[in-house]
PDB file of C-alpha atoms and ligand atoms in Angstrom:
ATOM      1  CA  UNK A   1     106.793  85.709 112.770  1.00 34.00           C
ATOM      2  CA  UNK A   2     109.811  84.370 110.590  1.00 45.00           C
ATOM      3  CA  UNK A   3     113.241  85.229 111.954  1.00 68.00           C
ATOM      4  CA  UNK A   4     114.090  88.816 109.976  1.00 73.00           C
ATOM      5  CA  UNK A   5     117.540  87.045 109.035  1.00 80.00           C
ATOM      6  CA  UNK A   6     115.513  84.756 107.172  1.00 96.00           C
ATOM      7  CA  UNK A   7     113.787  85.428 104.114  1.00 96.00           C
ATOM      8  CA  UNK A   8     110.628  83.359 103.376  1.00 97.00           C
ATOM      9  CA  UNK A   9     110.969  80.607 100.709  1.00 98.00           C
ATOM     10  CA  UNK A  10     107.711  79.522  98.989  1.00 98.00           C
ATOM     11  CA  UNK A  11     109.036  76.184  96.568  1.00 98.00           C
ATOM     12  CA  UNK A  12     106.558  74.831  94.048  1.00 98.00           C
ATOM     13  CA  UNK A  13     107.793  70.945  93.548  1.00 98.00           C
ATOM     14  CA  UNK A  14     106.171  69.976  90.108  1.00 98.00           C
ATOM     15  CA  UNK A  15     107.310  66.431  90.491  1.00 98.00           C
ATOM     16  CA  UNK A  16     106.711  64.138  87.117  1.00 98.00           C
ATOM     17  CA  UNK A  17     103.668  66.646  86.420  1.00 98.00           C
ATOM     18  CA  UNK A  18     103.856  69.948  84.023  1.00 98.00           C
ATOM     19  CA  UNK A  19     105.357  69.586  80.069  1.00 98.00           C
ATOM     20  CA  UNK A  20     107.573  71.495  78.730  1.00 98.00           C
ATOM     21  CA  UNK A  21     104.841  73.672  76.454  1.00 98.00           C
ATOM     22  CA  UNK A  22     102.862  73.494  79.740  1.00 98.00           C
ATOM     23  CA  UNK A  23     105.454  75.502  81.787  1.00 98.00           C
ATOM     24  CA  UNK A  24     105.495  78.528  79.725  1.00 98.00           C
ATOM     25  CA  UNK A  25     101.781  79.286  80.313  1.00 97.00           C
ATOM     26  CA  UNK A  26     102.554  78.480  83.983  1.00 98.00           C
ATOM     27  CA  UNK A  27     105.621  80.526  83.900  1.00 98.00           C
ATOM     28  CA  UNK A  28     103.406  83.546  82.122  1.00 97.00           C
ATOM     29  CA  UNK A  29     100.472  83.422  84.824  1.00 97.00           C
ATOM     30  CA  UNK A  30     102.878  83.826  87.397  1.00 96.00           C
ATOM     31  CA  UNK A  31     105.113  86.829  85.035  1.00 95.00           C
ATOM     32  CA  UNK A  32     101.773  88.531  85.730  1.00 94.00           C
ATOM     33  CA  UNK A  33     100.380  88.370  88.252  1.00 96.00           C
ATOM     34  CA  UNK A  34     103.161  88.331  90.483  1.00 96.00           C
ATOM     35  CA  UNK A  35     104.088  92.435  91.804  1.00 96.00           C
ATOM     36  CA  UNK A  36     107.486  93.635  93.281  1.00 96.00           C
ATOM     37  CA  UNK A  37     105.972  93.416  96.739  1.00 96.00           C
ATOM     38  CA  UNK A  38     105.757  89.546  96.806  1.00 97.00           C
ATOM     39  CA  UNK A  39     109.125  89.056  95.739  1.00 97.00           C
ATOM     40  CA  UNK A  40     110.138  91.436  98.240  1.00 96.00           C
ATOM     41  CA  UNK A  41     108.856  89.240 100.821  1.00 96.00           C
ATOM     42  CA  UNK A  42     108.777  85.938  99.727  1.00 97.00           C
ATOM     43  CA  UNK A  43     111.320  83.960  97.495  1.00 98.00           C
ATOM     44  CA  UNK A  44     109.736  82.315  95.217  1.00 98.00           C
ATOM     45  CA  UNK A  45     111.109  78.727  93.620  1.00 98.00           C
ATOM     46  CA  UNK A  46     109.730  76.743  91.380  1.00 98.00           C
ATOM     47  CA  UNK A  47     111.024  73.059  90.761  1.00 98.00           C
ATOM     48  CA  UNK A  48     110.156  71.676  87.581  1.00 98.00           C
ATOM     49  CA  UNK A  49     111.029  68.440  85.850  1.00 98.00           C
ATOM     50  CA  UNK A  50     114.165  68.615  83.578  1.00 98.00           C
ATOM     51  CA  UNK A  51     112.846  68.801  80.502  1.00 98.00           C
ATOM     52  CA  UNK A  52     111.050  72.450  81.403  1.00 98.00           C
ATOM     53  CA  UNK A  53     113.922  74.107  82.835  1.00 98.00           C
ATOM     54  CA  UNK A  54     114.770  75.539  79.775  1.00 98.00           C
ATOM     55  CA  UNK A  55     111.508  76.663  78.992  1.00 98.00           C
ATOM     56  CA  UNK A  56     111.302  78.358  82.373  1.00 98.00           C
ATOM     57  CA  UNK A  57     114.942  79.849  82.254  1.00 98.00           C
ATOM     58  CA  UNK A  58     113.550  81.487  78.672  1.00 97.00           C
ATOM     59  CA  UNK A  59     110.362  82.768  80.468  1.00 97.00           C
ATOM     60  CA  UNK A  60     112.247  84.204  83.498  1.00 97.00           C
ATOM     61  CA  UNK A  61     115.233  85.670  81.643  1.00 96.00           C
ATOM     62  CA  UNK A  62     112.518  87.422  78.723  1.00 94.00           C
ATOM     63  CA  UNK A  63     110.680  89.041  81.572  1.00 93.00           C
ATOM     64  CA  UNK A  64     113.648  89.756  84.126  1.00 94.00           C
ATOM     65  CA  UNK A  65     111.276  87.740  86.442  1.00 95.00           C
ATOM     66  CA  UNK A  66     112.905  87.623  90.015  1.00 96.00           C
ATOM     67  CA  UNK A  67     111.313  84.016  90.377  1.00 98.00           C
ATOM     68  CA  UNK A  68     114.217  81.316  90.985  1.00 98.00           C
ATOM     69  CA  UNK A  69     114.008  77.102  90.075  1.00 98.00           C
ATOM     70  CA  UNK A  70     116.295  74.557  91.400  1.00 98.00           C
ATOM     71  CA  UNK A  71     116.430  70.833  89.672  1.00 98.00           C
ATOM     72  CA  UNK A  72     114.228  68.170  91.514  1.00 98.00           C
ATOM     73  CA  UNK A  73     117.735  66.119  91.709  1.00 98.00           C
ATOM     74  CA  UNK A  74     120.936  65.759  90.817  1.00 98.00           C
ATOM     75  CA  UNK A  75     123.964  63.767  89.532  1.00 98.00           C
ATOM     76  CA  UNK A  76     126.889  63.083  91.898  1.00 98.00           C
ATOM     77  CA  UNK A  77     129.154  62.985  89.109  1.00 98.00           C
ATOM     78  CA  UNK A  78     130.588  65.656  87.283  1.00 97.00           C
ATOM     79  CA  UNK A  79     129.998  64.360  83.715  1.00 97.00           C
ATOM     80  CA  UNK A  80     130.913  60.959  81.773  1.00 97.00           C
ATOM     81  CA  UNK A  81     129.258  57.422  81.170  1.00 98.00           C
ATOM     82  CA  UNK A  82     126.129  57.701  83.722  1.00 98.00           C
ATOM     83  CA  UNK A  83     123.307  57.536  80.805  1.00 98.00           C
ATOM     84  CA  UNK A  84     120.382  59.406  82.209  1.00 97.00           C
ATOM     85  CA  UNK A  85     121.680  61.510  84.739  1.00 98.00           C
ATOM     86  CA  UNK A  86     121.775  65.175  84.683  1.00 98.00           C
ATOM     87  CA  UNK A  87     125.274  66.880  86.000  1.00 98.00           C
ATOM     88  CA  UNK A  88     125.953  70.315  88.402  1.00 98.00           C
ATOM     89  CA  UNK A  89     127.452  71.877  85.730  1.00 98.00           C
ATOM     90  CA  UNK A  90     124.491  71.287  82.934  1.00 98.00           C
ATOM     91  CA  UNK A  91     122.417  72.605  85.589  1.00 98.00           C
ATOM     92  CA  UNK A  92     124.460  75.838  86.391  1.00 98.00           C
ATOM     93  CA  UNK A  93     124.515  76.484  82.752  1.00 98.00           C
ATOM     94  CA  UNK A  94     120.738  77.021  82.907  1.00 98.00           C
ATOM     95  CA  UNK A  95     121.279  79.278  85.654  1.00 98.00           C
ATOM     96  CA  UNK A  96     119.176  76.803  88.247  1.00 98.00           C
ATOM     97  CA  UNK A  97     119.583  78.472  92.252  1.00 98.00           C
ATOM     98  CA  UNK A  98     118.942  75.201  93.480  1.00 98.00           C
ATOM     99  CA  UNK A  99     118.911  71.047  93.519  1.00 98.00           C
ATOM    100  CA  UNK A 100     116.562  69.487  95.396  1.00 98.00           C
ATOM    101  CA  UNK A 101     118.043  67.348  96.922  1.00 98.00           C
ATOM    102  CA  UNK A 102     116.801  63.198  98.971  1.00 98.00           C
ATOM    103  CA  UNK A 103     113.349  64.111  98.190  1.00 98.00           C
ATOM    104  CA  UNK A 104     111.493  61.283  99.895  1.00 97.00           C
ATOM    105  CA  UNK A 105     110.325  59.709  97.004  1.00 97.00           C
ATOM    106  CA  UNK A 106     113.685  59.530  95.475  1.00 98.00           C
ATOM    107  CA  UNK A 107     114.880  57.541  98.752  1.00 97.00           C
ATOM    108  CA  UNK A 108     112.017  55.598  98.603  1.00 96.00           C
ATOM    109  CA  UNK A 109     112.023  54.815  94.727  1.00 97.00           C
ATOM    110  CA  UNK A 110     115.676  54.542  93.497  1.00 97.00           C
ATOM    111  CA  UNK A 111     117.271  53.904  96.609  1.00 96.00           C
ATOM    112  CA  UNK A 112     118.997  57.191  97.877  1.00 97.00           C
ATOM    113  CA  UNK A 113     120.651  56.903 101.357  1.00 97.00           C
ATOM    114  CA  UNK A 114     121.889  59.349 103.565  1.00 97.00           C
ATOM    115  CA  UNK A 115     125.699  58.740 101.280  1.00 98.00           C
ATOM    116  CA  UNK A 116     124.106  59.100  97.953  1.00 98.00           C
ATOM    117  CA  UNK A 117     122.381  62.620  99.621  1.00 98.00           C
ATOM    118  CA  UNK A 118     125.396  63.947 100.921  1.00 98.00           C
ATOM    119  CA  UNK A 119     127.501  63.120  97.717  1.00 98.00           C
ATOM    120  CA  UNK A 120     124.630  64.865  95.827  1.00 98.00           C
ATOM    121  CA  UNK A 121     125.038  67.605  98.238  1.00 98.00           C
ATOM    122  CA  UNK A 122     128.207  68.361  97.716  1.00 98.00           C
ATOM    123  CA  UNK A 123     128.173  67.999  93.884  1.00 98.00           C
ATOM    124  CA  UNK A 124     125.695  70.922  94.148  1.00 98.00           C
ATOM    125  CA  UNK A 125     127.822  72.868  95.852  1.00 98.00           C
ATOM    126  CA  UNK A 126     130.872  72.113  93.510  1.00 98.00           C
ATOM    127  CA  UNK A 127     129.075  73.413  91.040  1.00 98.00           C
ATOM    128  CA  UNK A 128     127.708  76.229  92.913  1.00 98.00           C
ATOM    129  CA  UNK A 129     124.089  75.586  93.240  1.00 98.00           C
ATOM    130  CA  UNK A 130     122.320  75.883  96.560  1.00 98.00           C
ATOM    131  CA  UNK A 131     121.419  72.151  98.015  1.00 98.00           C
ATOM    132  CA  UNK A 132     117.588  72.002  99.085  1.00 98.00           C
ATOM    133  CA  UNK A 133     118.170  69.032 101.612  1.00 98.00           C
ATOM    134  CA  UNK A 134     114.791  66.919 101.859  1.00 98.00           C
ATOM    135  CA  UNK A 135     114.236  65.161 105.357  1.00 98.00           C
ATOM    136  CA  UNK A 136     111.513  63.478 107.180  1.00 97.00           C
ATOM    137  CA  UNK A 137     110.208  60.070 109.186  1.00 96.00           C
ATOM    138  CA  UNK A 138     107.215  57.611 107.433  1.00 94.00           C
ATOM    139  CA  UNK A 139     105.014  56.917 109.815  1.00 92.00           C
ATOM    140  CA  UNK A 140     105.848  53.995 111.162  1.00 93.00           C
ATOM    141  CA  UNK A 141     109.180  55.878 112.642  1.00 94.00           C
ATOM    142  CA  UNK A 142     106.764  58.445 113.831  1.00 93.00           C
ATOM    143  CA  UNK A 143     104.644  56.423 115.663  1.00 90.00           C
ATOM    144  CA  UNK A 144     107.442  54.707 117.372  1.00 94.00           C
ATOM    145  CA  UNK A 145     108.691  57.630 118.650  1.00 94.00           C
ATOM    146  CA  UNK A 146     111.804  58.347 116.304  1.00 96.00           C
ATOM    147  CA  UNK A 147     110.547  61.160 114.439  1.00 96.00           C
ATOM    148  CA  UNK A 148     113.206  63.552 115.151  1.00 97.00           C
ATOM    149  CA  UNK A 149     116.269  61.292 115.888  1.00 98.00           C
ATOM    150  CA  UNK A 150     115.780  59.760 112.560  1.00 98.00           C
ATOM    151  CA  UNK A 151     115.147  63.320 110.791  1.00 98.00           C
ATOM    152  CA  UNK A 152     118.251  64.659 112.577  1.00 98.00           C
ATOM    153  CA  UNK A 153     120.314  61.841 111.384  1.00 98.00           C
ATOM    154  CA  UNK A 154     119.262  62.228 108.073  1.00 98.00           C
ATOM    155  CA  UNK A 155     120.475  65.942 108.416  1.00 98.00           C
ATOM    156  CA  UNK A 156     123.439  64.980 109.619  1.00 98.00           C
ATOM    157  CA  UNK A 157     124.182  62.539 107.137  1.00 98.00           C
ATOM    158  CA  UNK A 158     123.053  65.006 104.352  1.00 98.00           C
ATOM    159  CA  UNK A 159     126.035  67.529 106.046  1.00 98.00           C
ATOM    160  CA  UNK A 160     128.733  65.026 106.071  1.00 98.00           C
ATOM    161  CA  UNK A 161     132.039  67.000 105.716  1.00 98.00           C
ATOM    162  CA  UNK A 162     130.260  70.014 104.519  1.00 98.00           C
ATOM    163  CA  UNK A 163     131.915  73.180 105.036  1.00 96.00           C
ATOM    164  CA  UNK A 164     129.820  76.396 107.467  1.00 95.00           C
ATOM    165  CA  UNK A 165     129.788  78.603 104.534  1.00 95.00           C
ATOM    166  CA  UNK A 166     128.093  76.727 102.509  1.00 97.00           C
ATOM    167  CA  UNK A 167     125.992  75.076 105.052  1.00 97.00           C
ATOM    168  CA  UNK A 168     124.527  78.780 106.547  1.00 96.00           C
ATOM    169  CA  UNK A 169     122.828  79.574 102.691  1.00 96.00           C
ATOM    170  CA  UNK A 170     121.282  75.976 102.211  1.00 97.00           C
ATOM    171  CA  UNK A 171     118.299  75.498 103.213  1.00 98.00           C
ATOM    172  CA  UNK A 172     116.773  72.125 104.160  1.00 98.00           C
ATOM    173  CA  UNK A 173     112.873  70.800 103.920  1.00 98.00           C
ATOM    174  CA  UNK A 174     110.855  68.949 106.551  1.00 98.00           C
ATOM    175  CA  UNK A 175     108.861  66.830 104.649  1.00 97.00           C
ATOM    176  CA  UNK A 176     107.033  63.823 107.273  1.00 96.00           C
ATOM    177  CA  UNK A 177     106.498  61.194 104.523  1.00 94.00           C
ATOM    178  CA  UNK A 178     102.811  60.535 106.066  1.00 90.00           C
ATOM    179  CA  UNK A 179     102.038  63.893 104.948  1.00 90.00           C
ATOM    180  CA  UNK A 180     103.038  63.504 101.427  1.00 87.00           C
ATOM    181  CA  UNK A 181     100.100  64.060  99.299  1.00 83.00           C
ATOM    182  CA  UNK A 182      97.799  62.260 101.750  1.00 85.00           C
ATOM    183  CA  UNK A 183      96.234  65.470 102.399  1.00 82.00           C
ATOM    184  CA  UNK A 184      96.921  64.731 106.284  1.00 80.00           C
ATOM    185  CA  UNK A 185      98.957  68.025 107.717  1.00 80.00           C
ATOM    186  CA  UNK A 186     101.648  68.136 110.159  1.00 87.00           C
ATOM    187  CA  UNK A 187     100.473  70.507 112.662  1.00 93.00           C
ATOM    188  CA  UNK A 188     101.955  73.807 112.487  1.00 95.00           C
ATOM    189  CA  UNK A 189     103.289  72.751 116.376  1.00 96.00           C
ATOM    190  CA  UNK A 190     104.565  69.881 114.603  1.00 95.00           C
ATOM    191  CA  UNK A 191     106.177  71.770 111.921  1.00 96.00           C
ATOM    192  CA  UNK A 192     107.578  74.239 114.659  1.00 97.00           C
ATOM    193  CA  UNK A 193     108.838  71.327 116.836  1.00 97.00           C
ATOM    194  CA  UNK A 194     110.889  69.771 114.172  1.00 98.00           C
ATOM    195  CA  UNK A 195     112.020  72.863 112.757  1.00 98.00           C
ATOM    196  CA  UNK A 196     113.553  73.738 116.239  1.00 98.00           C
ATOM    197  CA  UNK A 197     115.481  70.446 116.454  1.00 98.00           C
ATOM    198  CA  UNK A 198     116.668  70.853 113.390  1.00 98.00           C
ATOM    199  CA  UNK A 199     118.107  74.655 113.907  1.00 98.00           C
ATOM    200  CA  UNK A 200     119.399  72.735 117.170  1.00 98.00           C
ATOM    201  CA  UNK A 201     121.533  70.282 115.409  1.00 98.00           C
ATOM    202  CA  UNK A 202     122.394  72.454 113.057  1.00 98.00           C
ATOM    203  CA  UNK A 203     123.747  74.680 115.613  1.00 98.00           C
ATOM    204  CA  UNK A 204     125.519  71.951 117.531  1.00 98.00           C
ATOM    205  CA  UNK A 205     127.204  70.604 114.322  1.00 98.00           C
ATOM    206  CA  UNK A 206     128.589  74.052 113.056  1.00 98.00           C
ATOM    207  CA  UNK A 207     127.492  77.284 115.248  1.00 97.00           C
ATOM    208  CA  UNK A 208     124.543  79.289 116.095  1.00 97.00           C
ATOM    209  CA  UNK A 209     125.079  81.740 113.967  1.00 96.00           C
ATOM    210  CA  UNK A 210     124.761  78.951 111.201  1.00 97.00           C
ATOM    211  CA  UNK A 211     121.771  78.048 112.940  1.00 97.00           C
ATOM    212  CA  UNK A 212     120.106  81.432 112.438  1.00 97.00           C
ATOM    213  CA  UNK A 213     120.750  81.601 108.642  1.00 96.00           C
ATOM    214  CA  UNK A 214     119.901  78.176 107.524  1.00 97.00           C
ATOM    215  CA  UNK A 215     116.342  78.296 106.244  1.00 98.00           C
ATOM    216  CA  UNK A 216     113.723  75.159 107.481  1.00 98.00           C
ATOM    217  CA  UNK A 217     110.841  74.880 105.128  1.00 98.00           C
ATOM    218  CA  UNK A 218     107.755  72.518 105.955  1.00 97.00           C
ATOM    219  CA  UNK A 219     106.241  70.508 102.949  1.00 97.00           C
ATOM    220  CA  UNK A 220     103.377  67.997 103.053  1.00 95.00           C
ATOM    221  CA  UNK A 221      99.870  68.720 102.414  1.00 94.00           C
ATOM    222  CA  UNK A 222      99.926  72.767 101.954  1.00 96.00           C
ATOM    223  CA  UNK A 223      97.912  74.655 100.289  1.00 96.00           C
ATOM    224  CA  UNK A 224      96.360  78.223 100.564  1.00 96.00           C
ATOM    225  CA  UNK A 225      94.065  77.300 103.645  1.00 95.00           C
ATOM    226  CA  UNK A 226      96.648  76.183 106.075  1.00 95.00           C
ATOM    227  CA  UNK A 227      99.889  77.970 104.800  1.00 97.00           C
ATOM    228  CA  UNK A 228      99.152  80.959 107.146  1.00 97.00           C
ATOM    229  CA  UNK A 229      99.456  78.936 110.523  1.00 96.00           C
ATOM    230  CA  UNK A 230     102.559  77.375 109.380  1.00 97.00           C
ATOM    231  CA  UNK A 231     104.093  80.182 108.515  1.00 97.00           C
ATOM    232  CA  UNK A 232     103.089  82.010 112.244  1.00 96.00           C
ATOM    233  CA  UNK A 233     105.897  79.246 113.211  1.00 97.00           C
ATOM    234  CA  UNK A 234     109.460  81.223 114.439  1.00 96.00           C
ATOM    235  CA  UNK A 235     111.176  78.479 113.438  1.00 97.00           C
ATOM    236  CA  UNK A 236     109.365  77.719 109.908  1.00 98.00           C
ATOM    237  CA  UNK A 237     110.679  79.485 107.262  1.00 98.00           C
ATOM    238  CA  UNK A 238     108.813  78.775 104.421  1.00 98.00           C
ATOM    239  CA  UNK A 239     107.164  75.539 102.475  1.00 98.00           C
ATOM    240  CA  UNK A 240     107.899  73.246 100.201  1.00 98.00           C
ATOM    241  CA  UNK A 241     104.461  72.571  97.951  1.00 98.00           C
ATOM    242  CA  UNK A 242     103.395  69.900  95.634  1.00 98.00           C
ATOM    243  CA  UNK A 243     100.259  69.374  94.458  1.00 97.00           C
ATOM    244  CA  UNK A 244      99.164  72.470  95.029  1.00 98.00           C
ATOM    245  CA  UNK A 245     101.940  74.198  93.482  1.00 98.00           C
ATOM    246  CA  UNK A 246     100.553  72.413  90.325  1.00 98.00           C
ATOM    247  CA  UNK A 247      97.533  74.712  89.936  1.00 97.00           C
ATOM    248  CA  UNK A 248      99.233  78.742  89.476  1.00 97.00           C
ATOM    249  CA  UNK A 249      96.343  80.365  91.365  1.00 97.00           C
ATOM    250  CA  UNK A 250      96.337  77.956  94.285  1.00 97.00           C
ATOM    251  CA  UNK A 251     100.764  78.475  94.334  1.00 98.00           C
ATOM    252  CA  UNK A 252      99.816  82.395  94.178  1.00 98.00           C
ATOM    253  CA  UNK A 253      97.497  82.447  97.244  1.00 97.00           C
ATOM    254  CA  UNK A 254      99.782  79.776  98.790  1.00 98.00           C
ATOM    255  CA  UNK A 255     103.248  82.787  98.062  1.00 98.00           C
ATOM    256  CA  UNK A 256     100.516  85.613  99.524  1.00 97.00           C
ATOM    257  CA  UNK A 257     100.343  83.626 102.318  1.00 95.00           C
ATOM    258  CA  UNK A 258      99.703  86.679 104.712  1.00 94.00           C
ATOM    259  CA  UNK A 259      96.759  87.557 103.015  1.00 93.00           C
ATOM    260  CA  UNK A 260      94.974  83.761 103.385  1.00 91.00           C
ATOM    261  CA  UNK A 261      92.810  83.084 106.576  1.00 81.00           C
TER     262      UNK A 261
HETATM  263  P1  13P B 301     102.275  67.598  98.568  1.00 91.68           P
HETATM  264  O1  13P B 301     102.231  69.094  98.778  1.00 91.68           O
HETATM  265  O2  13P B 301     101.540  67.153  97.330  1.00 91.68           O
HETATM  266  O3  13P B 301     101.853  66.866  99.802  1.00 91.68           O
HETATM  267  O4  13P B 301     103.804  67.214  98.295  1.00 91.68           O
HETATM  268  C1  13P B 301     104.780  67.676  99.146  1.00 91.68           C
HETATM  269  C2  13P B 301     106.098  67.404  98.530  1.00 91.68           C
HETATM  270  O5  13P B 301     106.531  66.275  98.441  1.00 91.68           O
HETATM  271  C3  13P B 301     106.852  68.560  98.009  1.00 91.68           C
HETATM  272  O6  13P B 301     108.154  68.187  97.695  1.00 91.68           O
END
């Protein structure tokens, strides 16, 4: 089962999906039906676009709701002329937890590197939001045999200069692009495999006890039917969901992931 150091994350990734008027019916299925006994064992996230946070902060905040959202990105700079981004500090002021943070898609459509990450990184953690650190090969690096060397640079890369007390609350997503809303899994052996090399490098670039604390979700292709063997993982500590995430009763079986088969 999940390290007890570690509390389980289940993070609901809306992507470009989900308006604003959209989110509060969202936010209102999961007001109730969620009970104090899934928050007590799972932390539960939900990342929607920018235009809904504010709808969700007024949901959560009515209704004292102990559910958390992060930003799917956000700006390296602290404020100024960069038309269309969205800054820390804007963020913090809707009390977002977290920024997600080199989400595949955003290094694969606008061109984020392992610099842009880490700047993004630490932004976040300037302005005192948790970073939610997205990693993970394509396929073609998997089936050469890089998987984890590149997803352990990327990690690396992502930490640059980053201090251990910031680095042992972050928690960082292993997302195998091939998995992606294909529909085609990691195995939960998979998911266990690269979780431990993470923790590993993790450990070798700051401490074990680092290690232990920094939460390793797995994303790509969950839903309700196979979150219960990822989650049997040590070394998994949670999930990062999109399309699933999109439909509230599928993300509620998905956060009652003990219950599922
Ligand atoms: P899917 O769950 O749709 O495969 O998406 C995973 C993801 O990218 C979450 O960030």
């Amino acid at each position: 089962m999940t390290n007890d150091q570690r509390k389980p994350v289940m993070a609901g990734n809306w992507k470009m999906n989900i308006n604003h008027l959209e989110s509060i019916a969202y936010m209102n299925k999961m007001a109730f039906s969620l009970i104090d006994a899934d928050y007590a064992r799972t932390e539960v996230v939900i990342f929607p676009p920018f235009t809904d946070i504010r709808s969700v902060q007024t949901v959560v905040d009515a209704d004292h709701l102990s559910i958390t959202y992060g930003a799917q990105d956000i700006s390296a700079h602290d404020s100024g002329a960069y038309t269309g981004e969205i800054s820390g500090s804007m963020l913090k002021k809707l009390h977002t937890k977290y920024a997600l943070i080199g989400h595949s898609e955003r290094r694969a459509y606008h061109n984020e590197t392992d610099e842009s990450v880490n700047a993004k990184v630490k932004a976040a953690i300037k302005h005192d939001l948790i970073p939610m650190i997205a990693v993970g090969e394509t396929l073609d690096i998997r089936q050469g045999g890089n998987a984890v060397e590149h997803t352990l640079n990327q990690v690396q890369g992502a930490l640059k200069d980053v201090r251990s007390n910031y680095v042992s609350e972050l928690v960082i997503a292993y997302e195998p692009v091939w998995a992606i809303g294909t529909g085609e899994v990691a195995t939960p052996q998979d998911a266990q495999d690269m979780s431990i090399a993470i923790r590993a490098k993790v450990a070798k670039l700051y401490s074990q006890d680092v290690a232990d604390k920094v939460r390793i979700l797995y994303g790509g292709s969950v839903k309700a039917g196979n979150i219960k063997a990822i989650m049997e993982q040590p070394d998994v500590d949670g999930a990062l969901i999109g399309g699933a995430a999109l439909d509230p009763d599928e993300f509620l079986r998905i956060i009652r992931w003990p219950d599922q088969p």
